[in-house]
Amino acid sequence: MAVGGAITSVLAWQIEAGADEAIAEAPFDRFAAASERPRRSPESPPEALAAPGGPASIPVAAGARETASAATDLESLKAAFEAFDGCALKETATNFVFADGAPNARLMFIGEAPGAEEDRQGVPFVGPAGRLLDRMLAAIGLDRAEVYITNILPWRPPGNRNPTDSEIALCLPFIERHISLVEPAVVVAVGGTAAKALLDAREGIMRLRGRWFNYTVPGSDARIPLRAILHPAYLLRQPAQKRDAWNDLIAIKKKLAEAGTDG
Ligand code: URA
């Protein structure tokens, strides 16, 4: 194979593997850096992980749960999550993406994971899907500064691949604590991954959207109305589905009004 052809095929292979951006001038061996420090304690082997929402006895997830529960406010949760070394996505992400918007908002949006633009800026929902989410909010008279926006995972999965069940299980205690600290009047799960993780559901988004759930905040009796909506990234590919998304947004607006709050 000619040199040019070989380089092109190596580049194509890297893009397929998720290395789709040039982040720095010089290469950095993240695998070498990662192997220098233990990511998991010996008593918590990776095979002990279970699906999201699974038994709280999973050793690695239990460590995450203890760390997350110890956080008494959003600042300490952010610091604890950012310092958490149990999820390997941290090794490949450029930035830790925690949240955006108003911490005292009554409406909390929870997406799946940062994409390329979010990873670059360290802010959730700022890429093409985020711009559509902004327009969806505007359609019901809201601005992103009035709501609270975060994701199940704070680190971008390489190449925007789907997060694994293990990655979700590891990060779930943090989003659960995040919800209990924000105490929103309404939670919106953005897309199937977030909906399934928060509801511990097996059904897909098409069955989960269009109805209300009661989200039980772990460790408390509090119940928060939760609505799942179609992910804006999906709506960008399937604009005909925007009608369903619109119906869910109207229902969310109505629920907020019933709860005596608009945003
Ligand atoms: N998709 C998500 O689920 N979250 C983001 O922050 C961006 C895109």
PDB file of C-alpha atoms and ligand atoms in Angstrom:
ATOM      1  CA  MET A   1       0.000   0.000   0.000  1.00  0.00           C
ATOM      2  CA  ALA A   2       1.300   3.491  -0.836  1.00  0.00           C
ATOM      3  CA  VAL A   3       2.270   5.663   2.158  1.00  0.00           C
ATOM      4  CA  GLY A   4      -0.657   8.068   1.528  1.00  0.00           C
ATOM      5  CA  GLY A   5      -3.133   5.186   1.470  1.00  0.00           C
ATOM      6  CA  ALA A   6      -1.669   3.710   4.669  1.00  0.00           C
ATOM      7  CA  ILE A   7      -1.954   7.050   6.495  1.00  0.00           C
ATOM      8  CA  THR A   8      -5.552   7.491   5.312  1.00  0.00           C
ATOM      9  CA  SER A   9      -6.519   4.039   6.507  1.00  0.00           C
ATOM     10  CA  VAL A  10      -4.844   4.594   9.914  1.00  0.00           C
ATOM     11  CA  LEU A  11      -6.751   7.877  10.239  1.00  0.00           C
ATOM     12  CA  ALA A  12     -10.025   6.150   9.270  1.00  0.00           C
ATOM     13  CA  TRP A  13      -9.345   3.454  11.872  1.00  0.00           C
ATOM     14  CA  GLN A  14      -8.694   6.091  14.549  1.00  0.00           C
ATOM     15  CA  ILE A  15     -11.923   7.938  13.724  1.00  0.00           C
ATOM     16  CA  GLU A  16     -13.869   4.668  13.909  1.00  0.00           C
ATOM     17  CA  ALA A  17     -12.270   3.982  17.304  1.00  0.00           C
ATOM     18  CA  GLY A  18     -13.415   7.373  18.550  1.00  0.00           C
ATOM     19  CA  ALA A  19     -10.224   9.448  18.161  1.00  0.00           C
ATOM     20  CA  ASP A  20     -12.033  11.951  15.962  1.00  0.00           C
ATOM     21  CA  GLU A  21     -10.459  15.174  17.124  1.00  0.00           C
ATOM     22  CA  ALA A  22      -6.968  16.664  17.321  1.00  0.00           C
ATOM     23  CA  ILE A  23      -6.947  18.048  20.845  1.00  0.00           C
ATOM     24  CA  ALA A  24      -3.260  18.832  21.358  1.00  0.00           C
ATOM     25  CA  GLU A  25      -0.166  19.386  19.222  1.00  0.00           C
ATOM     26  CA  ALA A  26       1.731  16.432  20.704  1.00  0.00           C
ATOM     27  CA  PRO A  27       0.372  12.903  21.266  1.00  0.00           C
ATOM     28  CA  PHE A  28      -0.349  11.865  24.849  1.00  0.00           C
ATOM     29  CA  ASP A  29      -0.318   8.211  25.929  1.00  0.00           C
ATOM     30  CA  ARG A  30      -3.397   8.061  28.154  1.00  0.00           C
ATOM     31  CA  PHE A  31      -3.095   4.318  28.600  1.00  0.00           C
ATOM     32  CA  ALA A  32       0.374   4.708  30.142  1.00  0.00           C
ATOM     33  CA  ALA A  33      -0.871   7.525  32.392  1.00  0.00           C
ATOM     34  CA  ALA A  34      -3.912   5.471  33.435  1.00  0.00           C
ATOM     35  CA  SER A  35      -1.861   2.397  34.306  1.00  0.00           C
ATOM     36  CA  GLU A  36       0.249   4.438  36.715  1.00  0.00           C
ATOM     37  CA  ARG A  37      -2.554   4.754  39.232  1.00  0.00           C
ATOM     38  CA  PRO A  38      -5.050   2.170  40.458  1.00  0.00           C
ATOM     39  CA  ARG A  39      -8.577   2.978  39.300  1.00  0.00           C
ATOM     40  CA  ARG A  40     -10.343   0.418  41.444  1.00  0.00           C
ATOM     41  CA  SER A  41      -9.690  -0.848  44.901  1.00  0.00           C
ATOM     42  CA  PRO A  42      -8.851  -4.584  45.039  1.00  0.00           C
ATOM     43  CA  GLU A  43     -12.085  -5.453  46.819  1.00  0.00           C
ATOM     44  CA  SER A  44     -14.143  -3.999  43.986  1.00  0.00           C
ATOM     45  CA  PRO A  45     -13.359  -5.957  40.791  1.00  0.00           C
ATOM     46  CA  PRO A  46     -14.911  -4.668  37.572  1.00  0.00           C
ATOM     47  CA  GLU A  47     -16.854  -7.911  37.036  1.00  0.00           C
ATOM     48  CA  ALA A  48     -18.857  -7.100  40.167  1.00  0.00           C
ATOM     49  CA  LEU A  49     -20.715  -4.354  38.302  1.00  0.00           C
ATOM     50  CA  ALA A  50     -24.372  -4.722  37.458  1.00  0.00           C
ATOM     51  CA  ALA A  51     -26.866  -2.971  35.246  1.00  0.00           C
ATOM     52  CA  PRO A  52     -28.025   0.555  36.164  1.00  0.00           C
ATOM     53  CA  GLY A  53     -30.400   0.670  39.026  1.00  0.00           C
ATOM     54  CA  GLY A  54     -29.227  -2.794  40.060  1.00  0.00           C
ATOM     55  CA  PRO A  55     -28.521  -3.875  43.615  1.00  0.00           C
ATOM     56  CA  ALA A  56     -26.794  -1.264  45.719  1.00  0.00           C
ATOM     57  CA  SER A  57     -24.488  -4.046  46.938  1.00  0.00           C
ATOM     58  CA  ILE A  58     -22.343  -3.764  43.786  1.00  0.00           C
ATOM     59  CA  PRO A  59     -18.926  -2.999  45.320  1.00  0.00           C
ATOM     60  CA  VAL A  60     -17.696  -0.345  42.850  1.00  0.00           C
ATOM     61  CA  ALA A  61     -21.085   1.359  42.670  1.00  0.00           C
ATOM     62  CA  ALA A  62     -21.296   1.192  46.457  1.00  0.00           C
ATOM     63  CA  GLY A  63     -18.049   3.212  46.645  1.00  0.00           C
ATOM     64  CA  ALA A  64     -19.554   5.748  44.282  1.00  0.00           C
ATOM     65  CA  ARG A  65     -22.715   5.842  46.372  1.00  0.00           C
ATOM     66  CA  GLU A  66     -20.810   6.572  49.569  1.00  0.00           C
ATOM     67  CA  THR A  67     -18.818   9.321  47.858  1.00  0.00           C
ATOM     68  CA  ALA A  68     -21.924  10.865  46.315  1.00  0.00           C
ATOM     69  CA  SER A  69     -24.018  10.668  49.503  1.00  0.00           C
ATOM     70  CA  ALA A  70     -21.292  12.429  51.466  1.00  0.00           C
ATOM     71  CA  ALA A  71     -21.754  15.547  49.327  1.00  0.00           C
ATOM     72  CA  THR A  72     -23.833  18.111  51.173  1.00  0.00           C
ATOM     73  CA  ASP A  73     -24.190  20.687  48.389  1.00  0.00           C
ATOM     74  CA  LEU A  74     -23.675  21.022  44.649  1.00  0.00           C
ATOM     75  CA  GLU A  75     -20.141  22.361  44.997  1.00  0.00           C
ATOM     76  CA  SER A  76     -19.011  19.382  47.079  1.00  0.00           C
ATOM     77  CA  LEU A  77     -20.831  16.965  44.764  1.00  0.00           C
ATOM     78  CA  LYS A  78     -19.083  18.502  41.762  1.00  0.00           C
ATOM     79  CA  ALA A  79     -15.693  18.246  43.460  1.00  0.00           C
ATOM     80  CA  ALA A  80     -16.289  14.655  44.587  1.00  0.00           C
ATOM     81  CA  PHE A  81     -17.518  13.551  41.152  1.00  0.00           C
ATOM     82  CA  GLU A  82     -14.654  15.253  39.348  1.00  0.00           C
ATOM     83  CA  ALA A  83     -12.163  13.532  41.673  1.00  0.00           C
ATOM     84  CA  PHE A  84     -13.897  10.131  41.313  1.00  0.00           C
ATOM     85  CA  ASP A  85     -11.562   7.697  39.557  1.00  0.00           C
ATOM     86  CA  GLY A  86     -13.915   4.720  39.180  1.00  0.00           C
ATOM     87  CA  CYS A  87     -15.076   5.423  35.623  1.00  0.00           C
ATOM     88  CA  ALA A  88     -12.541   4.924  32.825  1.00  0.00           C
ATOM     89  CA  LEU A  89     -14.259   7.524  30.605  1.00  0.00           C
ATOM     90  CA  LYS A  90     -12.433  10.112  32.665  1.00  0.00           C
ATOM     91  CA  GLU A  91      -9.189   8.977  31.023  1.00  0.00           C
ATOM     92  CA  THR A  92     -10.291   9.810  27.492  1.00  0.00           C
ATOM     93  CA  ALA A  93     -12.497  12.865  28.030  1.00  0.00           C
ATOM     94  CA  THR A  94     -11.058  16.357  27.660  1.00  0.00           C
ATOM     95  CA  ASN A  95     -13.318  17.992  30.229  1.00  0.00           C
ATOM     96  CA  PHE A  96     -15.535  17.052  33.150  1.00  0.00           C
ATOM     97  CA  VAL A  97     -19.014  18.326  32.294  1.00  0.00           C
ATOM     98  CA  PHE A  98     -21.086  18.879  35.428  1.00  0.00           C
ATOM     99  CA  ALA A  99     -24.104  21.117  34.801  1.00  0.00           C
ATOM    100  CA  ASP A 100     -25.433  24.371  33.424  1.00  0.00           C
ATOM    101  CA  GLY A 101     -28.292  26.697  34.323  1.00  0.00           C
ATOM    102  CA  ALA A 102     -29.823  27.705  37.636  1.00  0.00           C
ATOM    103  CA  PRO A 103     -29.062  25.426  40.611  1.00  0.00           C
ATOM    104  CA  ASN A 104     -32.330  26.509  42.215  1.00  0.00           C
ATOM    105  CA  ALA A 105     -34.399  25.799  39.090  1.00  0.00           C
ATOM    106  CA  ARG A 106     -37.682  23.922  39.418  1.00  0.00           C
ATOM    107  CA  LEU A 107     -37.106  22.079  36.148  1.00  0.00           C
ATOM    108  CA  MET A 108     -34.113  19.724  35.800  1.00  0.00           C
ATOM    109  CA  PHE A 109     -33.113  18.234  32.424  1.00  0.00           C
ATOM    110  CA  ILE A 110     -30.947  15.120  32.467  1.00  0.00           C
ATOM    111  CA  GLY A 111     -29.356  13.951  29.227  1.00  0.00           C
ATOM    112  CA  GLU A 112     -27.091  11.043  28.426  1.00  0.00           C
ATOM    113  CA  ALA A 113     -23.489  12.220  28.161  1.00  0.00           C
ATOM    114  CA  PRO A 114     -21.442  15.070  26.706  1.00  0.00           C
ATOM    115  CA  GLY A 115     -20.805  15.058  22.961  1.00  0.00           C
ATOM    116  CA  ALA A 116     -17.791  16.527  21.162  1.00  0.00           C
ATOM    117  CA  GLU A 117     -18.693  20.195  21.677  1.00  0.00           C
ATOM    118  CA  GLU A 118     -19.713  19.672  25.317  1.00  0.00           C
ATOM    119  CA  ASP A 119     -16.435  17.844  25.948  1.00  0.00           C
ATOM    120  CA  ARG A 120     -14.518  20.752  24.421  1.00  0.00           C
ATOM    121  CA  GLN A 121     -16.357  23.468  26.368  1.00  0.00           C
ATOM    122  CA  GLY A 122     -17.086  21.591  29.617  1.00  0.00           C
ATOM    123  CA  VAL A 123     -20.769  22.605  29.403  1.00  0.00           C
ATOM    124  CA  PRO A 124     -23.731  20.264  28.743  1.00  0.00           C
ATOM    125  CA  PHE A 125     -25.941  20.577  25.675  1.00  0.00           C
ATOM    126  CA  VAL A 126     -24.036  23.252  23.746  1.00  0.00           C
ATOM    127  CA  GLY A 127     -23.594  21.358  20.446  1.00  0.00           C
ATOM    128  CA  PRO A 128     -26.237  20.906  17.718  1.00  0.00           C
ATOM    129  CA  ALA A 129     -28.546  18.900  20.022  1.00  0.00           C
ATOM    130  CA  GLY A 130     -28.132  21.552  22.712  1.00  0.00           C
ATOM    131  CA  ARG A 131     -29.096  24.327  20.313  1.00  0.00           C
ATOM    132  CA  LEU A 132     -32.281  22.417  19.499  1.00  0.00           C
ATOM    133  CA  LEU A 133     -32.909  21.898  23.233  1.00  0.00           C
ATOM    134  CA  ASP A 134     -32.628  25.696  23.642  1.00  0.00           C
ATOM    135  CA  ARG A 135     -35.267  26.159  20.934  1.00  0.00           C
ATOM    136  CA  MET A 136     -37.492  23.541  22.574  1.00  0.00           C
ATOM    137  CA  LEU A 137     -37.217  25.450  25.854  1.00  0.00           C
ATOM    138  CA  ALA A 138     -37.991  28.724  24.088  1.00  0.00           C
ATOM    139  CA  ALA A 139     -41.110  27.095  22.614  1.00  0.00           C
ATOM    140  CA  ILE A 140     -42.539  26.804  26.142  1.00  0.00           C
ATOM    141  CA  GLY A 141     -41.297  30.232  27.184  1.00  0.00           C
ATOM    142  CA  LEU A 142     -38.140  29.106  29.008  1.00  0.00           C
ATOM    143  CA  ASP A 143     -34.478  29.961  28.733  1.00  0.00           C
ATOM    144  CA  ARG A 144     -31.591  27.649  29.648  1.00  0.00           C
ATOM    145  CA  ALA A 145     -30.542  30.095  32.372  1.00  0.00           C
ATOM    146  CA  GLU A 146     -33.867  29.442  34.146  1.00  0.00           C
ATOM    147  CA  VAL A 147     -33.639  25.635  34.135  1.00  0.00           C
ATOM    148  CA  TYR A 148     -30.958  23.203  35.302  1.00  0.00           C
ATOM    149  CA  ILE A 149     -29.225  20.939  32.779  1.00  0.00           C
ATOM    150  CA  THR A 150     -26.950  17.965  33.392  1.00  0.00           C
ATOM    151  CA  ASN A 151     -26.227  14.449  32.136  1.00  0.00           C
ATOM    152  CA  ILE A 152     -26.097  10.916  33.529  1.00  0.00           C
ATOM    153  CA  LEU A 153     -22.395  10.802  32.621  1.00  0.00           C
ATOM    154  CA  PRO A 154     -20.074  13.794  33.015  1.00  0.00           C
ATOM    155  CA  TRP A 155     -17.429  12.423  30.622  1.00  0.00           C
ATOM    156  CA  ARG A 156     -17.796  11.981  26.880  1.00  0.00           C
ATOM    157  CA  PRO A 157     -17.717   8.355  25.679  1.00  0.00           C
ATOM    158  CA  PRO A 158     -15.041   8.177  22.934  1.00  0.00           C
ATOM    159  CA  GLY A 159     -16.457   8.810  19.481  1.00  0.00           C
ATOM    160  CA  ASN A 160     -19.910   9.412  21.030  1.00  0.00           C
ATOM    161  CA  ARG A 161     -20.442   5.671  21.454  1.00  0.00           C
ATOM    162  CA  ASN A 162     -23.307   4.610  23.704  1.00  0.00           C
ATOM    163  CA  PRO A 163     -22.352   4.451  27.378  1.00  0.00           C
ATOM    164  CA  THR A 164     -22.090   0.920  28.741  1.00  0.00           C
ATOM    165  CA  ASP A 165     -24.313  -0.378  31.540  1.00  0.00           C
ATOM    166  CA  SER A 166     -21.258  -0.429  33.819  1.00  0.00           C
ATOM    167  CA  GLU A 167     -20.413   3.224  33.128  1.00  0.00           C
ATOM    168  CA  ILE A 168     -24.005   4.201  33.836  1.00  0.00           C
ATOM    169  CA  ALA A 169     -24.129   2.092  37.032  1.00  0.00           C
ATOM    170  CA  LEU A 170     -20.951   3.754  38.290  1.00  0.00           C
ATOM    171  CA  CYS A 171     -22.216   7.283  37.717  1.00  0.00           C
ATOM    172  CA  LEU A 172     -25.837   6.720  38.770  1.00  0.00           C
ATOM    173  CA  PRO A 173     -25.278   7.454  42.496  1.00  0.00           C
ATOM    174  CA  PHE A 174     -23.944  10.887  41.525  1.00  0.00           C
ATOM    175  CA  ILE A 175     -26.950  11.847  39.423  1.00  0.00           C
ATOM    176  CA  GLU A 176     -29.258  10.552  42.154  1.00  0.00           C
ATOM    177  CA  ARG A 177     -27.516  12.772  44.695  1.00  0.00           C
ATOM    178  CA  HIS A 178     -27.531  15.595  42.146  1.00  0.00           C
ATOM    179  CA  ILE A 179     -31.325  15.353  41.896  1.00  0.00           C
ATOM    180  CA  SER A 180     -31.777  15.264  45.664  1.00  0.00           C
ATOM    181  CA  LEU A 181     -29.598  18.377  46.080  1.00  0.00           C
ATOM    182  CA  VAL A 182     -31.319  20.401  43.325  1.00  0.00           C
ATOM    183  CA  GLU A 183     -34.781  19.300  44.527  1.00  0.00           C
ATOM    184  CA  PRO A 184     -36.558  20.201  41.285  1.00  0.00           C
ATOM    185  CA  ALA A 185     -40.351  20.210  40.989  1.00  0.00           C
ATOM    186  CA  VAL A 186     -40.086  18.248  37.721  1.00  0.00           C
ATOM    187  CA  VAL A 187     -37.334  16.048  36.236  1.00  0.00           C
ATOM    188  CA  VAL A 188     -37.054  15.621  32.465  1.00  0.00           C
ATOM    189  CA  ALA A 189     -35.110  12.619  31.188  1.00  0.00           C
ATOM    190  CA  VAL A 190     -33.754  13.608  27.792  1.00  0.00           C
ATOM    191  CA  GLY A 191     -33.653  10.518  25.584  1.00  0.00           C
ATOM    192  CA  GLY A 192     -33.861   6.796  26.155  1.00  0.00           C
ATOM    193  CA  THR A 193     -30.560   6.267  27.953  1.00  0.00           C
ATOM    194  CA  ALA A 194     -31.352   8.814  30.668  1.00  0.00           C
ATOM    195  CA  ALA A 195     -34.954   7.606  30.985  1.00  0.00           C
ATOM    196  CA  LYS A 196     -33.970   3.948  31.316  1.00  0.00           C
ATOM    197  CA  ALA A 197     -31.209   4.720  33.807  1.00  0.00           C
ATOM    198  CA  LEU A 198     -33.381   6.913  36.046  1.00  0.00           C
ATOM    199  CA  LEU A 199     -36.425   4.661  35.905  1.00  0.00           C
ATOM    200  CA  ASP A 200     -34.488   1.383  35.949  1.00  0.00           C
ATOM    201  CA  ALA A 201     -36.616   0.490  32.933  1.00  0.00           C
ATOM    202  CA  ARG A 202     -36.070  -1.957  30.115  1.00  0.00           C
ATOM    203  CA  GLU A 203     -38.541  -0.297  27.715  1.00  0.00           C
ATOM    204  CA  GLY A 204     -37.333   2.071  25.029  1.00  0.00           C
ATOM    205  CA  ILE A 205     -38.012   5.788  24.834  1.00  0.00           C
ATOM    206  CA  MET A 206     -41.003   5.337  22.520  1.00  0.00           C
ATOM    207  CA  ARG A 207     -42.820   3.521  25.325  1.00  0.00           C
ATOM    208  CA  LEU A 208     -41.453   5.663  28.162  1.00  0.00           C
ATOM    209  CA  ARG A 209     -42.295   9.065  26.657  1.00  0.00           C
ATOM    210  CA  GLY A 210     -45.806  10.492  26.725  1.00  0.00           C
ATOM    211  CA  ARG A 211     -46.594   9.679  30.364  1.00  0.00           C
ATOM    212  CA  TRP A 212     -45.664  10.724  33.873  1.00  0.00           C
ATOM    213  CA  PHE A 213     -43.597   8.707  36.325  1.00  0.00           C
ATOM    214  CA  ASN A 214     -42.934   9.297  39.999  1.00  0.00           C
ATOM    215  CA  TYR A 215     -39.202   9.414  40.525  1.00  0.00           C
ATOM    216  CA  THR A 216     -38.355   8.267  44.042  1.00  0.00           C
ATOM    217  CA  VAL A 217     -35.301  10.045  45.344  1.00  0.00           C
ATOM    218  CA  PRO A 218     -33.048   7.286  46.752  1.00  0.00           C
ATOM    219  CA  GLY A 219     -32.707   7.444  50.518  1.00  0.00           C
ATOM    220  CA  SER A 220     -35.822   9.578  50.971  1.00  0.00           C
ATOM    221  CA  ASP A 221     -39.579   9.372  50.600  1.00  0.00           C
ATOM    222  CA  ALA A 222     -39.639  12.312  48.203  1.00  0.00           C
ATOM    223  CA  ARG A 223     -41.261  11.699  44.834  1.00  0.00           C
ATOM    224  CA  ILE A 224     -40.718  13.953  41.858  1.00  0.00           C
ATOM    225  CA  PRO A 225     -42.793  13.878  38.649  1.00  0.00           C
ATOM    226  CA  LEU A 226     -40.560  12.671  35.816  1.00  0.00           C
ATOM    227  CA  ARG A 227     -41.246  12.922  32.100  1.00  0.00           C
ATOM    228  CA  ALA A 228     -39.088  11.342  29.395  1.00  0.00           C
ATOM    229  CA  ILE A 229     -38.756  13.235  26.121  1.00  0.00           C
ATOM    230  CA  LEU A 230     -37.237  12.366  22.751  1.00  0.00           C
ATOM    231  CA  HIS A 231     -33.583  13.358  22.551  1.00  0.00           C
ATOM    232  CA  PRO A 232     -32.975  16.492  20.441  1.00  0.00           C
ATOM    233  CA  ALA A 233     -30.165  14.626  18.604  1.00  0.00           C
ATOM    234  CA  TYR A 234     -32.820  12.115  17.516  1.00  0.00           C
ATOM    235  CA  LEU A 235     -35.202  14.927  16.553  1.00  0.00           C
ATOM    236  CA  LEU A 236     -32.497  16.447  14.350  1.00  0.00           C
ATOM    237  CA  ARG A 237     -32.446  13.151  12.428  1.00  0.00           C
ATOM    238  CA  GLN A 238     -36.214  12.559  12.626  1.00  0.00           C
ATOM    239  CA  PRO A 239     -37.909  15.981  12.490  1.00  0.00           C
ATOM    240  CA  ALA A 240     -41.304  14.323  11.940  1.00  0.00           C
ATOM    241  CA  GLN A 241     -41.151  13.218  15.598  1.00  0.00           C
ATOM    242  CA  LYS A 242     -41.098  16.835  16.819  1.00  0.00           C
ATOM    243  CA  ARG A 243     -44.873  16.715  17.298  1.00  0.00           C
ATOM    244  CA  ASP A 244     -44.481  14.091  20.045  1.00  0.00           C
ATOM    245  CA  ALA A 245     -41.731  16.151  21.661  1.00  0.00           C
ATOM    246  CA  TRP A 246     -43.975  19.212  21.522  1.00  0.00           C
ATOM    247  CA  ASN A 247     -46.793  17.328  23.288  1.00  0.00           C
ATOM    248  CA  ASP A 248     -44.395  16.313  26.061  1.00  0.00           C
ATOM    249  CA  LEU A 249     -43.154  19.893  26.426  1.00  0.00           C
ATOM    250  CA  ILE A 250     -46.718  21.166  26.777  1.00  0.00           C
ATOM    251  CA  ALA A 251     -47.376  18.528  29.463  1.00  0.00           C
ATOM    252  CA  ILE A 252     -44.201  19.612  31.296  1.00  0.00           C
ATOM    253  CA  LYS A 253     -45.231  23.271  31.165  1.00  0.00           C
ATOM    254  CA  LYS A 254     -48.641  22.328  32.566  1.00  0.00           C
ATOM    255  CA  LYS A 255     -47.109  20.251  35.365  1.00  0.00           C
ATOM    256  CA  LEU A 256     -44.879  23.169  36.355  1.00  0.00           C
ATOM    257  CA  ALA A 257     -47.880  25.473  36.474  1.00  0.00           C
ATOM    258  CA  GLU A 258     -49.721  22.942  38.674  1.00  0.00           C
ATOM    259  CA  ALA A 259     -46.683  22.848  40.945  1.00  0.00           C
ATOM    260  CA  GLY A 260     -46.999  26.617  41.234  1.00  0.00           C
ATOM    261  CA  THR A 261     -43.867  27.462  39.303  1.00  0.00           C
ATOM    262  CA  ASP A 262     -42.929  28.265  35.709  1.00  0.00           C
ATOM    263  CA  GLY A 263     -39.257  27.353  35.434  1.00  0.00           C
TER     264      GLY A 263
HETATM  265  N1  URA B   1     -26.373  14.863  24.313  1.00  0.00           N
HETATM  266  C1  URA B   1     -26.579  14.667  25.624  1.00  0.00           C
HETATM  267  O1  URA B   1     -27.284  13.740  26.031  1.00  0.00           O
HETATM  268  N2  URA B   1     -25.996  15.522  26.479  1.00  0.00           N
HETATM  269  C2  URA B   1     -25.245  16.546  26.073  1.00  0.00           C
HETATM  270  O2  URA B   1     -24.752  17.286  26.932  1.00  0.00           O
HETATM  271  C3  URA B   1     -25.052  16.726  24.700  1.00  0.00           C
HETATM  272  C4  URA B   1     -25.625  15.883  23.833  1.00  0.00           C
END
